[in-house]
Amino acid sequence: MRKVIIAGNWKMFKTQSETIEFLQGFLPQLDTTPDDRDIVLCAPFTDLGTLSRNLHGSRIQIGAQNVHWAESGAFTGEISTAMLVELSVRYVIIGHSERRQFFGETDETVNQRLKAAQKAGLIPILCVGESKQQRDAGETESVIFQQLEKGLVGIDQQNLVIAYEPIWAIGTGDTCASDEANRVIGLIRKQLSNPNITIQYGGSVKPDNIDEIMMQPEIDGALVGGASLNPQDFAKLVNYGKI
Ligand code: PGA
């Protein structure tokens, strides 16, 4: 059975006090959440301590949004695996398209970060996906297959989550049709040596489309940006399918 994971990606949003406010609104809405799904919050580094202090005994797991490959060193602005592990971080997003686009992340650096994360016992959420231009040029499959091939060199596929995030669907309200997301995720699965990896969909997931997305047989969860910032909306997402 593949694990279902609904993960929030807060990006560069929320101070520590806003994090506490979020939890006050969100936690009470988890009382009847079915336990067939894992809930993860991938927060800015400055919020991780706040989450770890306030989530003891809760079912929410903590995630970060990046990690460096070196154990320590002169890497101004980066964060190490040990720094995350000490704050009870369990998951880490790696290779998000915003990092590839704005911060020079390449398949090679993604691969190094994935290796370091796994070595430290963190579960990486590897993001892959094509731009609008690449989709229009019929390159969706080749772009994603290359990201997988280069990113996954030497990576243990037992300890990994993949998020398919078409770049044109991120933050645009332009969700990829759920059957198309299902098709691409099915193709991704065929590229893997472990077909039981959890593969999420990400890109404008909202309370009004989560049920349809989660009904797709290949889709094992969602990586959610905008709609994870509001406790009511994120609660509706993690409670998908509940009547
Ligand atoms: P979005 O972002 O839900 O706001 O489209 C998704 C993501 O970037 O992970």
PDB file of C-alpha atoms and ligand atoms in Angstrom, residues 9 11 96 98 165 169-171 203-205 223-226, ligand 1:
ATOM      1  CA  ASN A   9       4.719  24.198   1.428  1.00  0.00           C
ATOM      2  CA  LYS A  11       7.433  28.966   0.954  1.00  0.00           C
ATOM      3  CA  HIS A  96      11.328  22.855  -6.047  1.00  0.00           C
ATOM      4  CA  GLU A  98      11.292  28.063  -7.573  1.00  0.00           C
ATOM      5  CA  GLU A 165       4.488  19.954 -10.044  1.00  0.00           C
ATOM      6  CA  ALA A 169       0.101  25.252 -12.527  1.00  0.00           C
ATOM      7  CA  ILE A 170       1.990  26.597  -9.492  1.00  0.00           C
ATOM      8  CA  GLY A 171       0.370  29.615  -7.867  1.00  0.00           C
ATOM      9  CA  GLY A 203       0.037  23.097  -8.435  1.00  0.00           C
ATOM     10  CA  SER A 204      -3.044  25.107  -7.394  1.00  0.00           C
ATOM     11  CA  VAL A 205      -4.487  22.347  -5.196  1.00  0.00           C
ATOM     12  CA  LEU A 223       2.076  19.329  -2.198  1.00  0.00           C
ATOM     13  CA  VAL A 224       0.185  22.522  -1.485  1.00  0.00           C
ATOM     14  CA  GLY A 225       1.453  26.096  -1.537  1.00  0.00           C
ATOM     15  CA  GLY A 226      -1.116  28.909  -1.286  1.00  0.00           C
TER      16      GLY A 226
HETATM   17  P1  PGA B   1       0.487  26.311  -5.136  1.00  0.00           P
HETATM   18  O1  PGA B   1       2.030  25.897  -4.939  1.00  0.00           O
HETATM   19  O2  PGA B   1      -0.346  25.294  -4.403  1.00  0.00           O
HETATM   20  O3  PGA B   1       0.378  27.684  -4.523  1.00  0.00           O
HETATM   21  O4  PGA B   1       0.211  26.305  -6.599  1.00  0.00           O
HETATM   22  C1  PGA B   1       2.443  24.548  -4.979  1.00  0.00           C
HETATM   23  C2  PGA B   1       3.929  24.445  -4.757  1.00  0.00           C
HETATM   24  O5  PGA B   1       4.678  25.314  -5.237  1.00  0.00           O
HETATM   25  O6  PGA B   1       4.407  23.503  -4.089  1.00  0.00           O
END
